[in-house]
Amino acid sequence: MKKVIIILFLFTHALLNIQCSRNDDAPKQSPPPNDTTLPTDTPSIPERTITYLALGDSYTIGTGVPSNHRFPVQLCNKLLADGFSIAEAQIVAANGWTTANLINATNNFSPDSAFSLVSLLIGVNNQYQGRPITEYTSQFTTLLERAIAYAGGDTCRVIVISIPDYSVTPFGQNMNPSQIAQQIDQFNKVNQSISNAYSVDYYYITDISRQAASDPTLIAPDNLHPSGAQYTLWINSFYESLKPKLYE
């Protein structure tokens, strides 16, 4: 009987160790009775310099907007304003890239050290070019595994961002908006499912991109890509969830 208990304990312990750590895993202390006004403790800003790698396509490189409006740059600036020490974002992305293009770009990408944070946003050009979803499934898996490797194997330091919906833009309205939206949803189901399988945090910003249907300020001057204002909304939607990763 003791052997059974020991085996069960070791098995449970192993399962816990493979889970990505989160702030809510830490022991919680109950506040003193009759006192609900005490401030919540927050972790101190880490002294180390954070490094950030952004992998993607036009949405990552910020096609159609000034470089300081790109979401990786805005994210770094927001972290700097919050007191973090963070190096300039390293971006591996280009307008028009599919998952295959990003794989080719990362084939010879061998950074000297692991990154503190890695983001992955890719797939709109697979949809636009009519690439099969089975191909996307395989290639996105490869890219997510590489993103995890770039983060030193730590899934807690990797985030996946959903594909925006360009059907609401003037460019998309000249095509088949309902079909585009439906296909974007299909591709996002794939990247979300794979992210969940690898215990990687998934940030869904597609609903924000669809607000551009009634708010033209969320569209870049090229009438296709997000504006800097839309990228700001993306960051604000997941910033508080992402920030704890940088304390670990």
PDB file of C-alpha atoms in Angstrom:
ATOM      1  CA  MET A   1       0.000   0.000   0.000  1.00  0.00           C
ATOM      2  CA  LYS A   2       2.863   2.407   0.782  1.00  0.00           C
ATOM      3  CA  LYS A   3       4.334   1.773  -2.667  1.00  0.00           C
ATOM      4  CA  VAL A   4       1.043   2.711  -4.327  1.00  0.00           C
ATOM      5  CA  ILE A   5       0.816   5.937  -2.342  1.00  0.00           C
ATOM      6  CA  ILE A   6       4.420   6.859  -3.176  1.00  0.00           C
ATOM      7  CA  ILE A   7       3.873   6.197  -6.887  1.00  0.00           C
ATOM      8  CA  LEU A   8       0.716   8.312  -6.923  1.00  0.00           C
ATOM      9  CA  PHE A   9       2.540  11.126  -5.139  1.00  0.00           C
ATOM     10  CA  LEU A  10       5.455  11.073  -7.603  1.00  0.00           C
ATOM     11  CA  PHE A  11       3.087  10.974 -10.567  1.00  0.00           C
ATOM     12  CA  THR A  12       1.106  13.943  -9.286  1.00  0.00           C
ATOM     13  CA  HIS A  13       4.298  15.846  -8.520  1.00  0.00           C
ATOM     14  CA  ALA A  14       5.575  15.255 -12.053  1.00  0.00           C
ATOM     15  CA  LEU A  15       2.356  16.562 -13.572  1.00  0.00           C
ATOM     16  CA  LEU A  16       2.552  19.729 -11.531  1.00  0.00           C
ATOM     17  CA  ASN A  17       6.139  20.347 -12.578  1.00  0.00           C
ATOM     18  CA  ILE A  18       5.346  20.356 -16.303  1.00  0.00           C
ATOM     19  CA  GLN A  19       2.713  23.047 -16.005  1.00  0.00           C
ATOM     20  CA  CYS A  20       3.642  26.584 -16.931  1.00  0.00           C
ATOM     21  CA  SER A  21       3.959  28.582 -13.717  1.00  0.00           C
ATOM     22  CA  ARG A  22       1.537  31.448 -13.165  1.00  0.00           C
ATOM     23  CA  ASN A  23       1.257  34.099 -10.487  1.00  0.00           C
ATOM     24  CA  ASP A  24      -1.955  32.513  -9.255  1.00  0.00           C
ATOM     25  CA  ASP A  25      -0.018  29.326  -8.456  1.00  0.00           C
ATOM     26  CA  ALA A  26       1.749  31.105  -5.605  1.00  0.00           C
ATOM     27  CA  PRO A  27       0.473  30.559  -2.069  1.00  0.00           C
ATOM     28  CA  LYS A  28      -2.179  33.094  -1.160  1.00  0.00           C
ATOM     29  CA  GLN A  29      -2.379  34.650   2.289  1.00  0.00           C
ATOM     30  CA  SER A  30      -5.738  35.595   3.701  1.00  0.00           C
ATOM     31  CA  PRO A  31      -6.050  39.229   4.827  1.00  0.00           C
ATOM     32  CA  PRO A  32      -6.463  39.945   8.516  1.00  0.00           C
ATOM     33  CA  PRO A  33     -10.080  39.805   9.680  1.00  0.00           C
ATOM     34  CA  ASN A  34     -12.182  42.968   9.262  1.00  0.00           C
ATOM     35  CA  ASP A  35      -9.536  44.623   7.094  1.00  0.00           C
ATOM     36  CA  THR A  36     -10.267  44.891   3.395  1.00  0.00           C
ATOM     37  CA  THR A  37      -8.274  48.053   2.755  1.00  0.00           C
ATOM     38  CA  LEU A  38      -4.754  46.597   2.704  1.00  0.00           C
ATOM     39  CA  PRO A  39      -2.949  47.069  -0.642  1.00  0.00           C
ATOM     40  CA  THR A  40      -2.200  43.985  -2.708  1.00  0.00           C
ATOM     41  CA  ASP A  41       1.496  43.090  -2.748  1.00  0.00           C
ATOM     42  CA  THR A  42       3.121  43.372  -6.182  1.00  0.00           C
ATOM     43  CA  PRO A  43       6.456  41.880  -7.212  1.00  0.00           C
ATOM     44  CA  SER A  44       9.416  44.191  -7.614  1.00  0.00           C
ATOM     45  CA  ILE A  45      10.656  45.130 -11.066  1.00  0.00           C
ATOM     46  CA  PRO A  46      13.402  42.707 -12.146  1.00  0.00           C
ATOM     47  CA  GLU A  47      16.860  44.287 -12.453  1.00  0.00           C
ATOM     48  CA  ARG A  48      17.875  42.201 -15.467  1.00  0.00           C
ATOM     49  CA  THR A  49      17.401  43.508 -19.016  1.00  0.00           C
ATOM     50  CA  ILE A  50      14.487  41.821 -20.758  1.00  0.00           C
ATOM     51  CA  THR A  51      14.966  40.633 -24.335  1.00  0.00           C
ATOM     52  CA  TYR A  52      12.035  40.260 -26.699  1.00  0.00           C
ATOM     53  CA  LEU A  53      11.720  38.412 -30.012  1.00  0.00           C
ATOM     54  CA  ALA A  54       8.670  39.054 -32.220  1.00  0.00           C
ATOM     55  CA  LEU A  55       7.967  36.504 -34.974  1.00  0.00           C
ATOM     56  CA  GLY A  56       5.363  37.125 -37.633  1.00  0.00           C
ATOM     57  CA  ASP A  57       4.309  38.897 -40.806  1.00  0.00           C
ATOM     58  CA  SER A  58       2.979  42.349 -41.762  1.00  0.00           C
ATOM     59  CA  TYR A  59       1.077  42.671 -38.486  1.00  0.00           C
ATOM     60  CA  THR A  60       4.318  42.262 -36.541  1.00  0.00           C
ATOM     61  CA  ILE A  61       6.542  44.433 -38.714  1.00  0.00           C
ATOM     62  CA  GLY A  62       3.782  47.060 -38.763  1.00  0.00           C
ATOM     63  CA  THR A  63       3.154  47.521 -42.466  1.00  0.00           C
ATOM     64  CA  GLY A  64       1.447  50.832 -43.129  1.00  0.00           C
ATOM     65  CA  VAL A  65       2.382  52.537 -39.851  1.00  0.00           C
ATOM     66  CA  PRO A  66       5.492  54.345 -38.533  1.00  0.00           C
ATOM     67  CA  SER A  67       8.021  52.062 -36.864  1.00  0.00           C
ATOM     68  CA  ASN A  68       7.221  53.415 -33.397  1.00  0.00           C
ATOM     69  CA  HIS A  69       3.580  52.353 -33.887  1.00  0.00           C
ATOM     70  CA  ARG A  70       4.430  48.684 -34.406  1.00  0.00           C
ATOM     71  CA  PHE A  71       2.961  46.590 -31.633  1.00  0.00           C
ATOM     72  CA  PRO A  72       6.334  45.088 -30.537  1.00  0.00           C
ATOM     73  CA  VAL A  73       7.770  48.607 -30.239  1.00  0.00           C
ATOM     74  CA  GLN A  74       4.711  49.889 -28.388  1.00  0.00           C
ATOM     75  CA  LEU A  75       4.924  46.924 -26.024  1.00  0.00           C
ATOM     76  CA  CYS A  76       8.577  47.644 -25.240  1.00  0.00           C
ATOM     77  CA  ASN A  77       7.809  51.319 -24.643  1.00  0.00           C
ATOM     78  CA  LYS A  78       4.966  50.440 -22.298  1.00  0.00           C
ATOM     79  CA  LEU A  79       7.236  48.136 -20.312  1.00  0.00           C
ATOM     80  CA  LEU A  80       9.909  50.843 -20.155  1.00  0.00           C
ATOM     81  CA  ALA A  81       7.335  53.293 -18.821  1.00  0.00           C
ATOM     82  CA  ASP A  82       6.458  50.709 -16.189  1.00  0.00           C
ATOM     83  CA  GLY A  83      10.052  50.615 -14.976  1.00  0.00           C
ATOM     84  CA  PHE A  84      11.331  47.517 -16.741  1.00  0.00           C
ATOM     85  CA  SER A  85      14.747  47.414 -18.338  1.00  0.00           C
ATOM     86  CA  ILE A  86      14.132  46.044 -21.839  1.00  0.00           C
ATOM     87  CA  ALA A  87      16.296  45.909 -24.931  1.00  0.00           C
ATOM     88  CA  GLU A  88      15.024  46.944 -28.340  1.00  0.00           C
ATOM     89  CA  ALA A  89      12.659  44.326 -29.737  1.00  0.00           C
ATOM     90  CA  GLN A  90      14.202  41.932 -32.241  1.00  0.00           C
ATOM     91  CA  ILE A  91      11.696  41.426 -35.062  1.00  0.00           C
ATOM     92  CA  VAL A  92      11.745  38.565 -37.566  1.00  0.00           C
ATOM     93  CA  ALA A  93       8.818  39.406 -39.833  1.00  0.00           C
ATOM     94  CA  ALA A  94       7.987  40.803 -43.257  1.00  0.00           C
ATOM     95  CA  ASN A  95       4.985  41.894 -45.265  1.00  0.00           C
ATOM     96  CA  GLY A  96       3.406  38.960 -47.112  1.00  0.00           C
ATOM     97  CA  TRP A  97       5.061  36.172 -45.150  1.00  0.00           C
ATOM     98  CA  THR A  98       3.279  32.858 -44.761  1.00  0.00           C
ATOM     99  CA  THR A  99       4.219  30.214 -42.204  1.00  0.00           C
ATOM    100  CA  ALA A 100       6.565  28.717 -44.808  1.00  0.00           C
ATOM    101  CA  ASN A 101       8.360  32.053 -45.262  1.00  0.00           C
ATOM    102  CA  LEU A 102       8.781  32.438 -41.513  1.00  0.00           C
ATOM    103  CA  ILE A 103      10.135  28.914 -41.214  1.00  0.00           C
ATOM    104  CA  ASN A 104      12.695  29.703 -43.932  1.00  0.00           C
ATOM    105  CA  ALA A 105      13.659  32.924 -42.166  1.00  0.00           C
ATOM    106  CA  THR A 106      14.230  31.110 -38.884  1.00  0.00           C
ATOM    107  CA  ASN A 107      16.120  28.148 -40.365  1.00  0.00           C
ATOM    108  CA  ASN A 108      19.420  29.944 -39.845  1.00  0.00           C
ATOM    109  CA  PHE A 109      18.362  32.141 -36.933  1.00  0.00           C
ATOM    110  CA  SER A 110      20.529  31.122 -33.985  1.00  0.00           C
ATOM    111  CA  PRO A 111      20.531  33.752 -31.218  1.00  0.00           C
ATOM    112  CA  ASP A 112      23.368  33.719 -28.683  1.00  0.00           C
ATOM    113  CA  SER A 113      21.017  33.353 -25.718  1.00  0.00           C
ATOM    114  CA  ALA A 114      17.394  32.667 -24.867  1.00  0.00           C
ATOM    115  CA  PHE A 115      14.861  35.493 -25.013  1.00  0.00           C
ATOM    116  CA  SER A 116      12.849  36.644 -22.014  1.00  0.00           C
ATOM    117  CA  LEU A 117       9.735  36.884 -24.190  1.00  0.00           C
ATOM    118  CA  VAL A 118       8.783  35.550 -27.631  1.00  0.00           C
ATOM    119  CA  SER A 119       5.580  36.394 -29.517  1.00  0.00           C
ATOM    120  CA  LEU A 120       4.195  34.572 -32.556  1.00  0.00           C
ATOM    121  CA  LEU A 121       1.536  35.963 -34.916  1.00  0.00           C
ATOM    122  CA  ILE A 122       1.308  34.326 -38.338  1.00  0.00           C
ATOM    123  CA  GLY A 123      -1.251  32.977 -40.772  1.00  0.00           C
ATOM    124  CA  VAL A 124      -3.140  35.741 -42.569  1.00  0.00           C
ATOM    125  CA  ASN A 125      -1.157  35.240 -45.765  1.00  0.00           C
ATOM    126  CA  ASN A 126      -1.803  31.501 -45.656  1.00  0.00           C
ATOM    127  CA  GLN A 127      -5.502  32.386 -45.708  1.00  0.00           C
ATOM    128  CA  TYR A 128      -5.086  35.109 -48.351  1.00  0.00           C
ATOM    129  CA  GLN A 129      -3.134  32.813 -50.677  1.00  0.00           C
ATOM    130  CA  GLY A 130      -5.594  29.974 -50.229  1.00  0.00           C
ATOM    131  CA  ARG A 131      -3.022  27.701 -48.611  1.00  0.00           C
ATOM    132  CA  PRO A 132      -4.515  24.504 -47.100  1.00  0.00           C
ATOM    133  CA  ILE A 133      -5.303  24.544 -43.419  1.00  0.00           C
ATOM    134  CA  THR A 134      -3.572  21.170 -42.999  1.00  0.00           C
ATOM    135  CA  GLU A 135      -0.334  22.788 -44.171  1.00  0.00           C
ATOM    136  CA  TYR A 136      -0.865  25.658 -41.754  1.00  0.00           C
ATOM    137  CA  THR A 137      -1.427  23.226 -38.891  1.00  0.00           C
ATOM    138  CA  SER A 138       1.881  21.481 -39.498  1.00  0.00           C
ATOM    139  CA  GLN A 139       3.904  24.623 -40.142  1.00  0.00           C
ATOM    140  CA  PHE A 140       2.430  26.590 -37.252  1.00  0.00           C
ATOM    141  CA  THR A 141       3.354  23.709 -34.937  1.00  0.00           C
ATOM    142  CA  THR A 142       6.938  23.893 -36.205  1.00  0.00           C
ATOM    143  CA  LEU A 143       7.046  27.638 -35.603  1.00  0.00           C
ATOM    144  CA  LEU A 144       5.605  27.391 -32.119  1.00  0.00           C
ATOM    145  CA  GLU A 145       8.194  24.769 -31.217  1.00  0.00           C
ATOM    146  CA  ARG A 146      10.912  27.114 -32.481  1.00  0.00           C
ATOM    147  CA  ALA A 147       9.441  30.004 -30.501  1.00  0.00           C
ATOM    148  CA  ILE A 148       9.582  27.860 -27.365  1.00  0.00           C
ATOM    149  CA  ALA A 149      13.197  26.943 -28.143  1.00  0.00           C
ATOM    150  CA  TYR A 150      14.060  30.643 -28.557  1.00  0.00           C
ATOM    151  CA  ALA A 151      12.612  31.170 -25.074  1.00  0.00           C
ATOM    152  CA  GLY A 152      14.980  28.561 -23.658  1.00  0.00           C
ATOM    153  CA  GLY A 153      12.289  25.884 -23.622  1.00  0.00           C
ATOM    154  CA  ASP A 154      10.113  27.872 -21.217  1.00  0.00           C
ATOM    155  CA  THR A 155       6.528  27.938 -22.505  1.00  0.00           C
ATOM    156  CA  CYS A 156       5.685  30.599 -19.918  1.00  0.00           C
ATOM    157  CA  ARG A 157       7.772  33.074 -21.887  1.00  0.00           C
ATOM    158  CA  VAL A 158       5.954  32.531 -25.189  1.00  0.00           C
ATOM    159  CA  ILE A 159       2.714  34.122 -26.352  1.00  0.00           C
ATOM    160  CA  VAL A 160       0.610  33.547 -29.459  1.00  0.00           C
ATOM    161  CA  ILE A 161      -1.566  36.327 -30.847  1.00  0.00           C
ATOM    162  CA  SER A 162      -4.614  35.537 -32.972  1.00  0.00           C
ATOM    163  CA  ILE A 163      -4.895  36.586 -36.618  1.00  0.00           C
ATOM    164  CA  PRO A 164      -6.740  39.902 -37.136  1.00  0.00           C
ATOM    165  CA  ASP A 165      -9.716  40.009 -39.499  1.00  0.00           C
ATOM    166  CA  TYR A 166      -9.019  42.246 -42.496  1.00  0.00           C
ATOM    167  CA  SER A 167     -12.489  41.603 -43.977  1.00  0.00           C
ATOM    168  CA  VAL A 168     -13.699  44.779 -42.230  1.00  0.00           C
ATOM    169  CA  THR A 169     -11.123  46.990 -43.962  1.00  0.00           C
ATOM    170  CA  PRO A 170     -11.818  48.836 -47.236  1.00  0.00           C
ATOM    171  CA  PHE A 171      -9.464  46.368 -48.949  1.00  0.00           C
ATOM    172  CA  GLY A 172     -11.338  43.380 -47.568  1.00  0.00           C
ATOM    173  CA  GLN A 173     -14.734  44.864 -48.393  1.00  0.00           C
ATOM    174  CA  ASN A 174     -13.790  44.739 -52.068  1.00  0.00           C
ATOM    175  CA  MET A 175     -13.352  40.970 -51.855  1.00  0.00           C
ATOM    176  CA  ASN A 176     -15.615  38.457 -50.091  1.00  0.00           C
ATOM    177  CA  PRO A 177     -15.847  39.722 -46.489  1.00  0.00           C
ATOM    178  CA  SER A 178     -17.984  36.912 -45.074  1.00  0.00           C
ATOM    179  CA  GLN A 179     -15.730  34.237 -46.535  1.00  0.00           C
ATOM    180  CA  ILE A 180     -12.601  35.993 -45.264  1.00  0.00           C
ATOM    181  CA  ALA A 181     -14.041  36.266 -41.748  1.00  0.00           C
ATOM    182  CA  GLN A 182     -15.060  32.612 -41.741  1.00  0.00           C
ATOM    183  CA  GLN A 183     -11.630  31.458 -42.907  1.00  0.00           C
ATOM    184  CA  ILE A 184      -9.815  33.676 -40.401  1.00  0.00           C
ATOM    185  CA  ASP A 185     -11.900  32.023 -37.674  1.00  0.00           C
ATOM    186  CA  GLN A 186     -10.872  28.585 -38.964  1.00  0.00           C
ATOM    187  CA  PHE A 187      -7.170  29.469 -38.932  1.00  0.00           C
ATOM    188  CA  ASN A 188      -7.504  30.928 -35.444  1.00  0.00           C
ATOM    189  CA  LYS A 189      -9.124  27.743 -34.184  1.00  0.00           C
ATOM    190  CA  VAL A 190      -6.029  25.892 -35.357  1.00  0.00           C
ATOM    191  CA  ASN A 191      -3.440  28.218 -33.792  1.00  0.00           C
ATOM    192  CA  GLN A 192      -5.406  28.415 -30.542  1.00  0.00           C
ATOM    193  CA  SER A 193      -5.722  24.633 -30.312  1.00  0.00           C
ATOM    194  CA  ILE A 194      -1.989  24.154 -30.899  1.00  0.00           C
ATOM    195  CA  SER A 195      -1.135  26.885 -28.380  1.00  0.00           C
ATOM    196  CA  ASN A 196      -3.312  25.181 -25.776  1.00  0.00           C
ATOM    197  CA  ALA A 197      -1.674  21.832 -26.491  1.00  0.00           C
ATOM    198  CA  TYR A 198       1.741  23.353 -25.756  1.00  0.00           C
ATOM    199  CA  SER A 199       0.499  25.288 -22.682  1.00  0.00           C
ATOM    200  CA  VAL A 200       1.312  28.602 -24.345  1.00  0.00           C
ATOM    201  CA  ASP A 201      -0.786  31.691 -23.537  1.00  0.00           C
ATOM    202  CA  TYR A 202      -3.071  32.722 -26.376  1.00  0.00           C
ATOM    203  CA  TYR A 203      -4.250  36.305 -26.782  1.00  0.00           C
ATOM    204  CA  TYR A 204      -7.347  36.755 -28.916  1.00  0.00           C
ATOM    205  CA  ILE A 205      -7.352  40.171 -30.565  1.00  0.00           C
ATOM    206  CA  THR A 206      -9.527  39.344 -33.585  1.00  0.00           C
ATOM    207  CA  ASP A 207     -12.588  40.872 -31.962  1.00  0.00           C
ATOM    208  CA  ILE A 208     -10.636  44.131 -31.535  1.00  0.00           C
ATOM    209  CA  SER A 209      -9.671  44.140 -35.223  1.00  0.00           C
ATOM    210  CA  ARG A 210     -13.357  43.789 -36.132  1.00  0.00           C
ATOM    211  CA  GLN A 211     -14.134  47.052 -34.342  1.00  0.00           C
ATOM    212  CA  ALA A 212     -12.574  48.728 -37.379  1.00  0.00           C
ATOM    213  CA  ALA A 213     -15.847  48.037 -39.204  1.00  0.00           C
ATOM    214  CA  SER A 214     -17.304  51.044 -37.385  1.00  0.00           C
ATOM    215  CA  ASP A 215     -14.126  52.898 -36.416  1.00  0.00           C
ATOM    216  CA  PRO A 216     -11.901  53.889 -39.341  1.00  0.00           C
ATOM    217  CA  THR A 217      -9.231  55.258 -36.966  1.00  0.00           C
ATOM    218  CA  LEU A 218      -8.291  51.627 -36.316  1.00  0.00           C
ATOM    219  CA  ILE A 219      -7.164  51.170 -39.937  1.00  0.00           C
ATOM    220  CA  ALA A 220      -3.809  52.304 -41.336  1.00  0.00           C
ATOM    221  CA  PRO A 221      -3.667  54.756 -44.276  1.00  0.00           C
ATOM    222  CA  ASP A 222      -3.137  51.807 -46.657  1.00  0.00           C
ATOM    223  CA  ASN A 223      -6.767  50.772 -45.971  1.00  0.00           C
ATOM    224  CA  LEU A 224      -5.690  47.240 -45.033  1.00  0.00           C
ATOM    225  CA  HIS A 225      -3.498  46.989 -41.969  1.00  0.00           C
ATOM    226  CA  PRO A 226      -4.169  48.027 -38.364  1.00  0.00           C
ATOM    227  CA  SER A 227      -3.342  51.556 -37.304  1.00  0.00           C
ATOM    228  CA  GLY A 228      -1.103  52.338 -34.361  1.00  0.00           C
ATOM    229  CA  ALA A 229      -4.271  53.006 -32.360  1.00  0.00           C
ATOM    230  CA  GLN A 230      -5.491  49.473 -33.012  1.00  0.00           C
ATOM    231  CA  TYR A 231      -2.140  47.997 -31.975  1.00  0.00           C
ATOM    232  CA  THR A 232      -2.436  49.972 -28.735  1.00  0.00           C
ATOM    233  CA  LEU A 233      -5.790  48.326 -28.069  1.00  0.00           C
ATOM    234  CA  TRP A 234      -4.205  44.915 -28.655  1.00  0.00           C
ATOM    235  CA  ILE A 235      -1.500  45.577 -26.099  1.00  0.00           C
ATOM    236  CA  ASN A 236      -3.888  47.004 -23.540  1.00  0.00           C
ATOM    237  CA  SER A 237      -6.070  43.893 -23.836  1.00  0.00           C
ATOM    238  CA  PHE A 238      -3.324  41.492 -22.750  1.00  0.00           C
ATOM    239  CA  TYR A 239      -0.716  43.647 -21.014  1.00  0.00           C
ATOM    240  CA  GLU A 240      -1.710  42.858 -17.434  1.00  0.00           C
ATOM    241  CA  SER A 241      -1.755  39.152 -18.244  1.00  0.00           C
ATOM    242  CA  LEU A 242       1.636  39.282 -19.939  1.00  0.00           C
ATOM    243  CA  LYS A 243       3.495  41.426 -17.424  1.00  0.00           C
ATOM    244  CA  PRO A 244       3.788  38.761 -14.675  1.00  0.00           C
ATOM    245  CA  LYS A 245       5.791  36.590 -17.083  1.00  0.00           C
ATOM    246  CA  LEU A 246       8.606  39.102 -16.874  1.00  0.00           C
ATOM    247  CA  TYR A 247       8.929  38.785 -13.092  1.00  0.00           C
ATOM    248  CA  GLU A 248       9.641  35.057 -13.245  1.00  0.00           C
TER     249      GLU A 248
END
